[in-house]
Amino acid sequence: EPEVTQTPSHQVTQMGQEVILRCVPISNHLYFYWYRQILGQKVEFLVSFYNNEISEKSEIFDDQFSVERPDGSNFTLKIRSTKLEDSAMYFCASSATETLWEKLFFGSGTQLSVL
Amino acid sequence: TQLLEQSPQFLSIQEGENLTVYCNSSSVFSSLQWYRQEPGEGPVLLVTVVTGGEVKKLKRLTFQFGDARKDSSLHITAAQPGDTGLYLCAGAQSLNRDDKIIFGKGTRLHILP
């Protein structure tokens, strides 16, 4: 079965540093998402991306966050200046051209630890 | 803000028993999904329910969407240790393709052998 791939699986960084989380969505999917899950908390929506632009973003997704699809396969989330509260598991997800709720595939996540 | 409340938060039962977990909201959702998440992994979609009153079965798992589309339940018959995991419900606010899915906090299920 096709899968969403995320790298790295773990990322440790110092507060104030920039991090880039990488995702390779399923090849024929056109809708891409980032979610995060703080330890013990619920999965929270960050941003959706379609046709090379942001479709929707949550209030968590402030100016410190950005997303990019630099080529035909990668989808990245950049945090410019990390804060302690950015520590979380970050999930990338993708879906096909059909309605969102038909099938959303999640990657295994990147565990980000900000020290 | 639409919220999804899941109950119970934790559930530990013996193998072979039946159980039901719930997902409730004061808001109407266009669809509700159930995911299962293993430690260190992303959520994996189990089922999507769209129509009020809809019932879907996946082997020993039965999912129901409330008539008013504000709640859902997951019933597991004859639970097995392999059913252990975090069960998340998630709702789509609309049927728009680029809409977001909102997650509940989940029910952590542990089946004792």
PDB file of C-alpha atoms in Angstrom:
ATOM      1  CA  GLU A   1       0.000   0.000   0.000  1.00  0.00           C
ATOM      2  CA  PRO A   2       1.337   3.482  -0.807  1.00  0.00           C
ATOM      3  CA  GLU A   3       2.482   5.506   2.170  1.00  0.00           C
ATOM      4  CA  VAL A   4       3.430   8.995   3.255  1.00  0.00           C
ATOM      5  CA  THR A   5       7.089   9.189   4.254  1.00  0.00           C
ATOM      6  CA  GLN A   6       8.450  11.644   6.800  1.00  0.00           C
ATOM      7  CA  THR A   7      12.038  12.483   7.686  1.00  0.00           C
ATOM      8  CA  PRO A   8      13.667  12.699  10.105  1.00  0.00           C
ATOM      9  CA  SER A   9      11.812  10.512  12.582  1.00  0.00           C
ATOM     10  CA  HIS A  10      13.341  12.488  15.441  1.00  0.00           C
ATOM     11  CA  GLN A  11      14.728  16.029  15.484  1.00  0.00           C
ATOM     12  CA  VAL A  12      16.352  17.728  18.439  1.00  0.00           C
ATOM     13  CA  THR A  13      17.089  21.427  18.210  1.00  0.00           C
ATOM     14  CA  GLN A  14      17.979  24.396  20.340  1.00  0.00           C
ATOM     15  CA  MET A  15      15.397  27.078  21.014  1.00  0.00           C
ATOM     16  CA  GLY A  16      15.596  29.797  18.377  1.00  0.00           C
ATOM     17  CA  GLN A  17      16.985  27.537  15.673  1.00  0.00           C
ATOM     18  CA  GLU A  18      15.291  26.882  12.363  1.00  0.00           C
ATOM     19  CA  VAL A  19      14.049  23.391  11.542  1.00  0.00           C
ATOM     20  CA  ILE A  20      12.707  21.890   8.348  1.00  0.00           C
ATOM     21  CA  LEU A  21      10.514  18.821   8.528  1.00  0.00           C
ATOM     22  CA  ARG A  22      10.248  16.849   5.329  1.00  0.00           C
ATOM     23  CA  CYS A  23       7.458  14.788   3.872  1.00  0.00           C
ATOM     24  CA  VAL A  24       6.996  12.801   0.690  1.00  0.00           C
ATOM     25  CA  PRO A  25       3.240  12.487   0.094  1.00  0.00           C
ATOM     26  CA  ILE A  26       1.697   9.715  -1.951  1.00  0.00           C
ATOM     27  CA  SER A  27       2.602  10.376  -5.564  1.00  0.00           C
ATOM     28  CA  ASN A  28      -0.848  10.924  -7.105  1.00  0.00           C
ATOM     29  CA  HIS A  29      -2.236  12.965  -4.212  1.00  0.00           C
ATOM     30  CA  LEU A  30      -2.879  16.657  -4.606  1.00  0.00           C
ATOM     31  CA  TYR A  31      -3.926  17.795  -1.118  1.00  0.00           C
ATOM     32  CA  PHE A  32      -1.356  18.036   1.636  1.00  0.00           C
ATOM     33  CA  TYR A  33      -1.603  18.736   5.328  1.00  0.00           C
ATOM     34  CA  TRP A  34       0.453  19.210   8.435  1.00  0.00           C
ATOM     35  CA  TYR A  35      -0.887  18.265  11.850  1.00  0.00           C
ATOM     36  CA  ARG A  36       0.856  18.179  15.192  1.00  0.00           C
ATOM     37  CA  GLN A  37       0.291  16.284  18.410  1.00  0.00           C
ATOM     38  CA  ILE A  38       1.754  17.528  21.666  1.00  0.00           C
ATOM     39  CA  LEU A  39       2.410  14.660  24.071  1.00  0.00           C
ATOM     40  CA  GLY A  40      -0.848  13.628  25.704  1.00  0.00           C
ATOM     41  CA  GLN A  41      -2.892  16.098  23.674  1.00  0.00           C
ATOM     42  CA  LYS A  42      -5.083  15.756  20.620  1.00  0.00           C
ATOM     43  CA  VAL A  43      -3.994  15.879  17.023  1.00  0.00           C
ATOM     44  CA  GLU A  44      -4.227  19.519  15.891  1.00  0.00           C
ATOM     45  CA  PHE A  45      -4.589  20.864  12.375  1.00  0.00           C
ATOM     46  CA  LEU A  46      -1.865  23.258  11.239  1.00  0.00           C
ATOM     47  CA  VAL A  47      -2.252  23.862   7.532  1.00  0.00           C
ATOM     48  CA  SER A  48      -3.652  22.502   4.291  1.00  0.00           C
ATOM     49  CA  PHE A  49      -1.976  23.014   0.917  1.00  0.00           C
ATOM     50  CA  TYR A  50      -3.316  22.619  -2.607  1.00  0.00           C
ATOM     51  CA  ASN A  51      -2.201  23.807  -6.003  1.00  0.00           C
ATOM     52  CA  ASN A  52       0.991  25.294  -4.581  1.00  0.00           C
ATOM     53  CA  GLU A  53      -0.705  27.497  -2.071  1.00  0.00           C
ATOM     54  CA  ILE A  54      -2.096  27.368   1.426  1.00  0.00           C
ATOM     55  CA  SER A  55      -5.808  26.540   1.459  1.00  0.00           C
ATOM     56  CA  GLU A  56      -6.414  26.966   5.147  1.00  0.00           C
ATOM     57  CA  LYS A  57      -4.360  27.418   8.288  1.00  0.00           C
ATOM     58  CA  SER A  58      -5.055  27.336  11.978  1.00  0.00           C
ATOM     59  CA  GLU A  59      -4.166  29.958  14.554  1.00  0.00           C
ATOM     60  CA  ILE A  60      -1.206  27.802  15.539  1.00  0.00           C
ATOM     61  CA  PHE A  61       0.299  28.359  12.099  1.00  0.00           C
ATOM     62  CA  ASP A  62       1.712  31.835  12.702  1.00  0.00           C
ATOM     63  CA  ASP A  63       4.464  33.759  10.909  1.00  0.00           C
ATOM     64  CA  GLN A  64       7.102  31.413  12.293  1.00  0.00           C
ATOM     65  CA  PHE A  65       5.705  28.579  10.199  1.00  0.00           C
ATOM     66  CA  SER A  66       5.865  28.118   6.458  1.00  0.00           C
ATOM     67  CA  VAL A  67       5.242  25.311   4.022  1.00  0.00           C
ATOM     68  CA  GLU A  68       6.687  24.626   0.640  1.00  0.00           C
ATOM     69  CA  ARG A  69       6.477  22.111  -2.146  1.00  0.00           C
ATOM     70  CA  PRO A  70       9.887  22.702  -3.717  1.00  0.00           C
ATOM     71  CA  ASP A  71       9.572  19.955  -6.330  1.00  0.00           C
ATOM     72  CA  GLY A  72       7.089  17.355  -7.464  1.00  0.00           C
ATOM     73  CA  SER A  73       7.582  15.035  -4.544  1.00  0.00           C
ATOM     74  CA  ASN A  74       8.543  16.840  -1.333  1.00  0.00           C
ATOM     75  CA  PHE A  75       6.373  18.852   1.032  1.00  0.00           C
ATOM     76  CA  THR A  76       8.166  20.681   3.830  1.00  0.00           C
ATOM     77  CA  LEU A  77       7.249  22.456   7.040  1.00  0.00           C
ATOM     78  CA  LYS A  78       9.693  25.099   8.244  1.00  0.00           C
ATOM     79  CA  ILE A  79       9.738  26.609  11.700  1.00  0.00           C
ATOM     80  CA  ARG A  80      11.944  29.691  11.557  1.00  0.00           C
ATOM     81  CA  SER A  81      12.744  30.235  15.221  1.00  0.00           C
ATOM     82  CA  THR A  82      11.688  27.315  17.360  1.00  0.00           C
ATOM     83  CA  LYS A  83      10.158  27.748  20.796  1.00  0.00           C
ATOM     84  CA  LEU A  84       9.937  25.258  23.618  1.00  0.00           C
ATOM     85  CA  GLU A  85       6.207  24.887  23.020  1.00  0.00           C
ATOM     86  CA  ASP A  86       6.855  23.735  19.452  1.00  0.00           C
ATOM     87  CA  SER A  87       7.966  20.388  20.853  1.00  0.00           C
ATOM     88  CA  ALA A  88       5.505  17.866  19.449  1.00  0.00           C
ATOM     89  CA  MET A  89       5.015  15.049  16.980  1.00  0.00           C
ATOM     90  CA  TYR A  90       4.410  16.556  13.555  1.00  0.00           C
ATOM     91  CA  PHE A  91       2.363  14.547  11.082  1.00  0.00           C
ATOM     92  CA  CYS A  92       2.180  15.084   7.368  1.00  0.00           C
ATOM     93  CA  ALA A  93      -0.902  13.808   5.564  1.00  0.00           C
ATOM     94  CA  SER A  94      -2.133  13.678   2.002  1.00  0.00           C
ATOM     95  CA  SER A  95      -5.320  12.870   0.178  1.00  0.00           C
ATOM     96  CA  ALA A  96      -6.332  12.294  -3.429  1.00  0.00           C
ATOM     97  CA  THR A  97      -8.504  14.489  -5.581  1.00  0.00           C
ATOM     98  CA  GLU A  98     -11.728  13.171  -4.149  1.00  0.00           C
ATOM     99  CA  THR A  99     -13.486  14.580  -1.127  1.00  0.00           C
ATOM    100  CA  LEU A 100     -11.279  15.013   1.911  1.00  0.00           C
ATOM    101  CA  TRP A 101     -13.052  12.570   4.119  1.00  0.00           C
ATOM    102  CA  GLU A 102     -12.767   9.611   1.794  1.00  0.00           C
ATOM    103  CA  LYS A 103      -9.196   8.756   2.721  1.00  0.00           C
ATOM    104  CA  LEU A 104      -6.548  10.748   4.502  1.00  0.00           C
ATOM    105  CA  PHE A 105      -3.149   9.090   4.734  1.00  0.00           C
ATOM    106  CA  PHE A 106      -0.823  10.042   7.567  1.00  0.00           C
ATOM    107  CA  GLY A 107       2.915   9.633   7.777  1.00  0.00           C
ATOM    108  CA  SER A 108       4.622   8.171  10.841  1.00  0.00           C
ATOM    109  CA  GLY A 109       5.538  11.604  12.114  1.00  0.00           C
ATOM    110  CA  THR A 110       8.610  13.568  13.127  1.00  0.00           C
ATOM    111  CA  GLN A 111       9.146  13.939  16.847  1.00  0.00           C
ATOM    112  CA  LEU A 112      10.497  17.464  17.362  1.00  0.00           C
ATOM    113  CA  SER A 113      12.170  18.256  20.669  1.00  0.00           C
ATOM    114  CA  VAL A 114      13.128  21.875  21.327  1.00  0.00           C
ATOM    115  CA  LEU A 115      15.638  22.335  24.136  1.00  0.00           C
TER     116      LEU A 115
ATOM    117  CA  THR B   1     -15.156  26.124  17.588  1.00  0.00           C
ATOM    118  CA  GLN B   2     -16.349  22.598  17.067  1.00  0.00           C
ATOM    119  CA  LEU B   3     -15.079  20.152  19.696  1.00  0.00           C
ATOM    120  CA  LEU B   4     -15.135  16.389  19.785  1.00  0.00           C
ATOM    121  CA  GLU B   5     -15.269  14.778  23.225  1.00  0.00           C
ATOM    122  CA  GLN B   6     -14.258  11.166  23.483  1.00  0.00           C
ATOM    123  CA  SER B   7     -15.123   8.851  26.339  1.00  0.00           C
ATOM    124  CA  PRO B   8     -13.859   7.056  28.187  1.00  0.00           C
ATOM    125  CA  GLN B   9     -10.364   8.486  28.091  1.00  0.00           C
ATOM    126  CA  PHE B  10      -8.873   5.135  29.133  1.00  0.00           C
ATOM    127  CA  LEU B  11     -10.323   1.636  29.025  1.00  0.00           C
ATOM    128  CA  SER B  12      -8.724  -1.603  30.121  1.00  0.00           C
ATOM    129  CA  ILE B  13     -10.691  -4.829  29.708  1.00  0.00           C
ATOM    130  CA  GLN B  14     -10.128  -8.554  29.456  1.00  0.00           C
ATOM    131  CA  GLU B  15      -9.765 -10.356  26.159  1.00  0.00           C
ATOM    132  CA  GLY B  16     -13.112 -11.605  24.881  1.00  0.00           C
ATOM    133  CA  GLU B  17     -15.204  -8.824  26.410  1.00  0.00           C
ATOM    134  CA  ASN B  18     -17.267  -6.348  24.439  1.00  0.00           C
ATOM    135  CA  LEU B  19     -16.802  -2.595  24.672  1.00  0.00           C
ATOM    136  CA  THR B  20     -18.155   0.663  23.320  1.00  0.00           C
ATOM    137  CA  VAL B  21     -16.381   4.004  23.115  1.00  0.00           C
ATOM    138  CA  TYR B  22     -18.044   7.280  22.306  1.00  0.00           C
ATOM    139  CA  CYS B  23     -17.408  10.476  20.409  1.00  0.00           C
ATOM    140  CA  ASN B  24     -19.718  13.408  21.124  1.00  0.00           C
ATOM    141  CA  SER B  25     -20.098  16.986  20.023  1.00  0.00           C
ATOM    142  CA  SER B  26     -22.578  19.809  20.416  1.00  0.00           C
ATOM    143  CA  SER B  27     -22.045  20.623  16.748  1.00  0.00           C
ATOM    144  CA  VAL B  28     -23.130  18.921  13.568  1.00  0.00           C
ATOM    145  CA  PHE B  29     -20.426  17.341  11.452  1.00  0.00           C
ATOM    146  CA  SER B  30     -20.640  16.551   7.763  1.00  0.00           C
ATOM    147  CA  SER B  31     -18.754  13.325   8.415  1.00  0.00           C
ATOM    148  CA  LEU B  32     -16.982  11.537  11.211  1.00  0.00           C
ATOM    149  CA  GLN B  33     -13.981   9.317  10.971  1.00  0.00           C
ATOM    150  CA  TRP B  34     -12.427   6.801  13.322  1.00  0.00           C
ATOM    151  CA  TYR B  35      -8.674   6.317  13.362  1.00  0.00           C
ATOM    152  CA  ARG B  36      -6.409   3.991  15.272  1.00  0.00           C
ATOM    153  CA  GLN B  37      -2.982   5.195  16.312  1.00  0.00           C
ATOM    154  CA  GLU B  38      -0.125   3.001  17.497  1.00  0.00           C
ATOM    155  CA  PRO B  39       2.702   4.464  19.615  1.00  0.00           C
ATOM    156  CA  GLY B  40       5.185   6.322  17.426  1.00  0.00           C
ATOM    157  CA  GLU B  41       2.983   6.069  14.344  1.00  0.00           C
ATOM    158  CA  GLY B  42       0.529   8.280  12.545  1.00  0.00           C
ATOM    159  CA  PRO B  43      -3.245   7.744  12.717  1.00  0.00           C
ATOM    160  CA  VAL B  44      -4.606   5.090  10.397  1.00  0.00           C
ATOM    161  CA  LEU B  45      -8.126   5.543   9.065  1.00  0.00           C
ATOM    162  CA  LEU B  46     -10.568   2.783  10.034  1.00  0.00           C
ATOM    163  CA  VAL B  47     -13.858   4.112   8.712  1.00  0.00           C
ATOM    164  CA  THR B  48     -15.735   7.222   7.593  1.00  0.00           C
ATOM    165  CA  VAL B  49     -19.437   7.704   8.314  1.00  0.00           C
ATOM    166  CA  VAL B  50     -21.354  10.335   6.415  1.00  0.00           C
ATOM    167  CA  THR B  51     -25.081   9.743   6.728  1.00  0.00           C
ATOM    168  CA  GLY B  52     -26.987  10.275   9.988  1.00  0.00           C
ATOM    169  CA  GLY B  53     -27.860   6.892  11.501  1.00  0.00           C
ATOM    170  CA  GLU B  54     -25.314   5.114   9.337  1.00  0.00           C
ATOM    171  CA  VAL B  55     -23.831   1.879  10.670  1.00  0.00           C
ATOM    172  CA  LYS B  56     -20.648   0.376   9.274  1.00  0.00           C
ATOM    173  CA  LYS B  57     -18.995  -2.873  10.241  1.00  0.00           C
ATOM    174  CA  LEU B  58     -15.340  -3.759   9.953  1.00  0.00           C
ATOM    175  CA  LYS B  59     -14.950  -7.353  11.153  1.00  0.00           C
ATOM    176  CA  ARG B  60     -15.513  -7.154  14.936  1.00  0.00           C
ATOM    177  CA  LEU B  61     -15.790  -3.348  14.909  1.00  0.00           C
ATOM    178  CA  THR B  62     -19.141  -1.631  14.486  1.00  0.00           C
ATOM    179  CA  PHE B  63     -19.303   2.115  13.914  1.00  0.00           C
ATOM    180  CA  GLN B  64     -22.435   4.197  14.174  1.00  0.00           C
ATOM    181  CA  PHE B  65     -23.116   7.809  13.295  1.00  0.00           C
ATOM    182  CA  GLY B  66     -25.824   9.483  15.327  1.00  0.00           C
ATOM    183  CA  ASP B  67     -29.061  10.487  13.639  1.00  0.00           C
ATOM    184  CA  ALA B  68     -28.298  14.157  14.247  1.00  0.00           C
ATOM    185  CA  ARG B  69     -24.684  13.753  13.063  1.00  0.00           C
ATOM    186  CA  LYS B  70     -23.353  15.062  16.365  1.00  0.00           C
ATOM    187  CA  ASP B  71     -22.026  11.832  17.805  1.00  0.00           C
ATOM    188  CA  SER B  72     -20.618   8.452  16.948  1.00  0.00           C
ATOM    189  CA  SER B  73     -19.809   5.212  18.675  1.00  0.00           C
ATOM    190  CA  LEU B  74     -17.367   2.382  18.130  1.00  0.00           C
ATOM    191  CA  HIS B  75     -18.322  -1.037  19.440  1.00  0.00           C
ATOM    192  CA  ILE B  76     -15.809  -3.885  19.559  1.00  0.00           C
ATOM    193  CA  THR B  77     -17.053  -7.419  19.971  1.00  0.00           C
ATOM    194  CA  ALA B  78     -14.868 -10.058  21.637  1.00  0.00           C
ATOM    195  CA  ALA B  79     -11.889  -7.734  22.060  1.00  0.00           C
ATOM    196  CA  GLN B  80      -8.447  -9.123  21.347  1.00  0.00           C
ATOM    197  CA  PRO B  81      -4.992  -7.952  22.499  1.00  0.00           C
ATOM    198  CA  GLY B  82      -4.349  -6.796  18.939  1.00  0.00           C
ATOM    199  CA  ASP B  83      -7.121  -4.203  19.389  1.00  0.00           C
ATOM    200  CA  THR B  84      -4.950  -2.349  21.907  1.00  0.00           C
ATOM    201  CA  GLY B  85      -4.252   1.212  20.786  1.00  0.00           C
ATOM    202  CA  LEU B  86      -5.436   4.805  20.762  1.00  0.00           C
ATOM    203  CA  TYR B  87      -8.765   5.253  18.993  1.00  0.00           C
ATOM    204  CA  LEU B  88      -9.364   8.728  17.637  1.00  0.00           C
ATOM    205  CA  CYS B  89     -12.515  10.178  16.235  1.00  0.00           C
ATOM    206  CA  ALA B  90     -12.254  13.066  13.831  1.00  0.00           C
ATOM    207  CA  GLY B  91     -14.815  15.235  12.127  1.00  0.00           C
ATOM    208  CA  ALA B  92     -14.894  17.224   8.945  1.00  0.00           C
ATOM    209  CA  GLN B  93     -16.613  20.571   9.289  1.00  0.00           C
ATOM    210  CA  SER B  94     -17.826  20.548   5.716  1.00  0.00           C
ATOM    211  CA  LEU B  95     -17.565  18.543   2.551  1.00  0.00           C
ATOM    212  CA  ASN B  96     -15.071  20.933   1.000  1.00  0.00           C
ATOM    213  CA  ARG B  97     -12.005  19.207  -0.333  1.00  0.00           C
ATOM    214  CA  ASP B  98      -9.553  21.497   1.388  1.00  0.00           C
ATOM    215  CA  ASP B  99     -11.318  21.637   4.724  1.00  0.00           C
ATOM    216  CA  LYS B 100      -9.619  20.535   7.905  1.00  0.00           C
ATOM    217  CA  ILE B 101     -10.377  17.559  10.082  1.00  0.00           C
ATOM    218  CA  ILE B 102     -10.757  18.119  13.820  1.00  0.00           C
ATOM    219  CA  PHE B 103      -9.637  15.375  16.159  1.00  0.00           C
ATOM    220  CA  GLY B 104     -10.810  14.299  19.569  1.00  0.00           C
ATOM    221  CA  LYS B 105      -8.263  13.435  22.264  1.00  0.00           C
ATOM    222  CA  GLY B 106      -8.871   9.740  21.839  1.00  0.00           C
ATOM    223  CA  THR B 107      -9.682   6.692  23.907  1.00  0.00           C
ATOM    224  CA  ARG B 108      -6.697   4.633  24.946  1.00  0.00           C
ATOM    225  CA  LEU B 109      -7.750   0.995  24.864  1.00  0.00           C
ATOM    226  CA  HIS B 110      -5.808  -1.809  26.502  1.00  0.00           C
ATOM    227  CA  ILE B 111      -6.926  -5.395  26.092  1.00  0.00           C
ATOM    228  CA  LEU B 112      -5.553  -7.757  28.678  1.00  0.00           C
ATOM    229  CA  PRO B 113      -4.724 -11.300  27.507  1.00  0.00           C
TER     230      PRO B 113
END
